[in-house]
Tab-separated table of C-alpha atoms in Angstrom:
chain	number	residue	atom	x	y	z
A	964	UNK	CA	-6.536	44.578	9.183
A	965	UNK	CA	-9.738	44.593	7.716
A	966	UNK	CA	-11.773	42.026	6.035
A	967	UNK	CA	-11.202	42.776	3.036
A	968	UNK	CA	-8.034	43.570	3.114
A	969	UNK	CA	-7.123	40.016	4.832
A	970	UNK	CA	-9.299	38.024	2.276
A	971	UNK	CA	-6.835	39.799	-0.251
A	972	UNK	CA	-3.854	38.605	1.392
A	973	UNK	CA	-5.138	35.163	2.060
A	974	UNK	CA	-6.148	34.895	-1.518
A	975	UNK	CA	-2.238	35.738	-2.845
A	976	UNK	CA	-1.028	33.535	-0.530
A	977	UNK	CA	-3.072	30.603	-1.833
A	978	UNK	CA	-1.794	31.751	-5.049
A	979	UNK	CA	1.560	29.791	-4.187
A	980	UNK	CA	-0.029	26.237	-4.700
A	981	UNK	CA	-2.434	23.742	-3.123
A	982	UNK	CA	-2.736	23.008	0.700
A	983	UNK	CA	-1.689	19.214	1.005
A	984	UNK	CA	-5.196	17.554	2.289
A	985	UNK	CA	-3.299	16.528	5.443
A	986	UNK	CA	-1.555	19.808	6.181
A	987	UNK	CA	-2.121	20.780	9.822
A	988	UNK	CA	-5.049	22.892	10.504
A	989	UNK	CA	-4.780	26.360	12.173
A	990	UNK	CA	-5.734	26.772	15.543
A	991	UNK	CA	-7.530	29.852	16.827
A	992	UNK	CA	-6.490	32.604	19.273
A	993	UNK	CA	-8.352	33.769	21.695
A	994	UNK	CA	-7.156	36.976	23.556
A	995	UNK	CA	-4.204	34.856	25.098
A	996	UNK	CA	-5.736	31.509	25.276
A	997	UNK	CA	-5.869	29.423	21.921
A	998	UNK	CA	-9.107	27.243	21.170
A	999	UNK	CA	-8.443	23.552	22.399
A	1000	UNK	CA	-9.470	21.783	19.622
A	1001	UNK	CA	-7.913	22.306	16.020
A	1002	UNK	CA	-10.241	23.984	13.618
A	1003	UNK	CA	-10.315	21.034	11.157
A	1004	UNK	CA	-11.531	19.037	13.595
A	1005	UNK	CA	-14.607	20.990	14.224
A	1006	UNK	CA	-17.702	19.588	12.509
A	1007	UNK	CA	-18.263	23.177	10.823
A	1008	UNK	CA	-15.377	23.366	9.495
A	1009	UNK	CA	-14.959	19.640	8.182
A	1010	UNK	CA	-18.255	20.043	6.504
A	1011	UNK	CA	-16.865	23.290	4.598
A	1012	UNK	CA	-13.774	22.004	3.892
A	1013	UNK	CA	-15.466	18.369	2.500
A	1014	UNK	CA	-18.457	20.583	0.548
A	1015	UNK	CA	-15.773	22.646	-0.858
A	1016	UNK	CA	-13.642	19.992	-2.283
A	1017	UNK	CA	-16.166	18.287	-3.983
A	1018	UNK	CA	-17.981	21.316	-5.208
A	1019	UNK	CA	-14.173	22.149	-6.892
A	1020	UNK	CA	-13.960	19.224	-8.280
A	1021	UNK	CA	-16.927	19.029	-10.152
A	1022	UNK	CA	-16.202	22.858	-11.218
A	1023	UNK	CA	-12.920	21.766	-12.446
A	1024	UNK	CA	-14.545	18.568	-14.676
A	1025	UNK	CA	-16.806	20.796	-16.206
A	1026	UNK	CA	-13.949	23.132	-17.389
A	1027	UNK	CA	-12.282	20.187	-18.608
A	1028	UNK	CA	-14.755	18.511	-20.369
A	1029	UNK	CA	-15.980	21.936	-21.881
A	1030	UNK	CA	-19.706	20.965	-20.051
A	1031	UNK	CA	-19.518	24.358	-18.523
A	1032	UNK	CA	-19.013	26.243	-21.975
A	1033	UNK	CA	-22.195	25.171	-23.071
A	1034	UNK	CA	-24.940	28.034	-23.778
A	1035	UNK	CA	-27.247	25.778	-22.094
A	1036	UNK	CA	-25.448	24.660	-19.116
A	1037	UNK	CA	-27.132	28.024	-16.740
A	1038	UNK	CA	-30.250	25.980	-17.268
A	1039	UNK	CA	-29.299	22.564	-16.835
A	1040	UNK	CA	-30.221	20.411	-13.518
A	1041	UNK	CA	-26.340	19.958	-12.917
A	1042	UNK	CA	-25.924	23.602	-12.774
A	1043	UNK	CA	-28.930	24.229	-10.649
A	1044	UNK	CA	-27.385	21.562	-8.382
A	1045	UNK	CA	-24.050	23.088	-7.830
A	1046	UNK	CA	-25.636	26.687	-7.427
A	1047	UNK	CA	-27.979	25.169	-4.459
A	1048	UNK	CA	-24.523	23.599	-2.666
A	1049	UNK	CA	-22.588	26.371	-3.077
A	1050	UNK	CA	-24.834	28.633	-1.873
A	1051	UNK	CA	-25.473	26.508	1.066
A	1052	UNK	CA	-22.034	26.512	1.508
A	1053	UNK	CA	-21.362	30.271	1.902
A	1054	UNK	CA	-24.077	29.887	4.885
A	1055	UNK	CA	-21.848	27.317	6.351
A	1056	UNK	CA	-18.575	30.266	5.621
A	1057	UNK	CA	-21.024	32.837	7.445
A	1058	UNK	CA	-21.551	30.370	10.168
A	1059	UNK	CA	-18.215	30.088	10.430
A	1060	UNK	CA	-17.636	33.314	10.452
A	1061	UNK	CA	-20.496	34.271	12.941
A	1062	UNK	CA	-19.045	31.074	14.738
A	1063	UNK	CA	-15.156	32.304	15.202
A	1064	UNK	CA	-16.744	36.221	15.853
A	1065	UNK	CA	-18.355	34.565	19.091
A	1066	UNK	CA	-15.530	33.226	20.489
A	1067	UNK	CA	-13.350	36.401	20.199
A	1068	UNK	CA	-10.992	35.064	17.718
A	1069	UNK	CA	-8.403	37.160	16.771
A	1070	UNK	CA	-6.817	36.790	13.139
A	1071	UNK	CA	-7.975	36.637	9.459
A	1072	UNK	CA	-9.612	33.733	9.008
A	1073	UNK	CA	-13.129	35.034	10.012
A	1074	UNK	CA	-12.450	37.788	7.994
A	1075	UNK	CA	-11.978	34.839	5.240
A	1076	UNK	CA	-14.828	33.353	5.924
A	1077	UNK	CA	-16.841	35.972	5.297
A	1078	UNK	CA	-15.291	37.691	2.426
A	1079	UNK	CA	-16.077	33.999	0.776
A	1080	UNK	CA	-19.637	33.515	1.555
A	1081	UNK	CA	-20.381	37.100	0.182
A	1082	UNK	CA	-18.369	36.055	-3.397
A	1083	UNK	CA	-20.023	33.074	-3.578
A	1084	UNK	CA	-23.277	34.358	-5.002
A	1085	UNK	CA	-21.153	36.541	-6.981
A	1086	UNK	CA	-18.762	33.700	-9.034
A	1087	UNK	CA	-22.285	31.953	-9.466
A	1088	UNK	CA	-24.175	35.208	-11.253
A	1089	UNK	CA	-21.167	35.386	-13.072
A	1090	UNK	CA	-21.682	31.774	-14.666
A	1091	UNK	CA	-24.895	32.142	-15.335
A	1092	UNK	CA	-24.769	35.554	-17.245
A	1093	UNK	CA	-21.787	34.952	-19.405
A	1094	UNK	CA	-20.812	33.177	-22.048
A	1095	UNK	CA	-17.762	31.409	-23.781
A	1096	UNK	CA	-14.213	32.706	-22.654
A	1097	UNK	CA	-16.109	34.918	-20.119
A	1098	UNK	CA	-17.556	31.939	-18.651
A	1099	UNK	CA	-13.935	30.028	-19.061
A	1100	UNK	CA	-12.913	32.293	-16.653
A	1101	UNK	CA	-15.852	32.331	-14.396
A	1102	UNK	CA	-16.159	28.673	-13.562
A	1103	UNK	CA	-11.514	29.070	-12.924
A	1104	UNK	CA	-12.412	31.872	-10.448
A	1105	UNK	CA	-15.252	29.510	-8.933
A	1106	UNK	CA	-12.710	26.874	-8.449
A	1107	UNK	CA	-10.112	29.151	-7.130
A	1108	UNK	CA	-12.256	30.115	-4.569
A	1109	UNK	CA	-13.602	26.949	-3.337
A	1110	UNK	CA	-9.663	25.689	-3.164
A	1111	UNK	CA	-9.163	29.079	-1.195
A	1112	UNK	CA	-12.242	27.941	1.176
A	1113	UNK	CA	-10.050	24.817	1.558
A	1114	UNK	CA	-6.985	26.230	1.981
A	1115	UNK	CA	-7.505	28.750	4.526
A	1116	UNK	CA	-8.957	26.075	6.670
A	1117	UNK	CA	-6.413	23.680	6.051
A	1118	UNK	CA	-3.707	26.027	6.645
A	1119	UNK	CA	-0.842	26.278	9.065
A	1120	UNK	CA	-0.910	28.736	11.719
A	1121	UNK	CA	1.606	31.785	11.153
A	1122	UNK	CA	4.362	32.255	12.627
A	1123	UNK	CA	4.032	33.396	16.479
A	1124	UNK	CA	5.004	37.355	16.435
């Protein structure tokens, strides 16, 4: 499958509500031998999964308190702030990425990973150059994404084929 093609399936199946925070985290295969330690347990992969959230979360206030609809709010220190994290966090998704890649991992998640850290910079130019239902919709895909950068962590491993 290719990368883009498993970003698009991991994205619909996010699609069918949040992770639960304490879900069980997928583990990794590796040719026949799967990765010892559980993904979420992996400093890398806490740190994405913590940035994430709280990046989301301060999307979603925005939205709700209408901060984000404000012509001004490209240019304001918040925004600037959330633009820096996120785009250090789609280095931490390419790390991840680069991270899984090394280890031979087989499945979508790296894939994932990627797919995320190149949207990213996308969701964020799409903030800052639009304006009121537009940008509505541009800070809700932001948010969406960041919960999918949870979830596919978070995740359960599929079913064994």
């Amino acid at each position: 499958m290719t990368c883009s093609a498993a970003l698009a399936s991991a994205l619909i199946l996010t699609l069918t509500g949040p992770t639960p925070v304490d879900a069980p985290p997928a583990a990794v295969v590796t040719g026949a031998a799967t990765l010892d330690a559980a993904l979420a347990d992996e400093p890398l992969f806490r740190d994405i999964v913590t940035r994430a959230g709280v990046l989301k979360a301060r999307v979603e206030a925005w939205t709700a308190d209408g901060t984000g609809l404000d012509p001004a709010f490209p240019a304001s220190d918040a925004f600037r702030a959330l633009k820096s994290e996120a785009e250090a966090l789609a280095a931490l998704d390419l790390q991840a990425h680069h991270w899984l890649a090394q280890r031979d991992a087989d499945g979508d998640l790296k894939c994932i990973l990627r797919g995320i850290a190149e949207d990213m910079p996308v969701r964020l130019a799409a903030i800052e150059t639009t304006e009121g239902p537009a940008r509505a919709e541009a800070l809700a895909e932001l948010a969406h994404l960041l919960d999918d950068n949870v979830a596919v962590i978070l995740a359960p491993p599929p079913p064994a084929a």
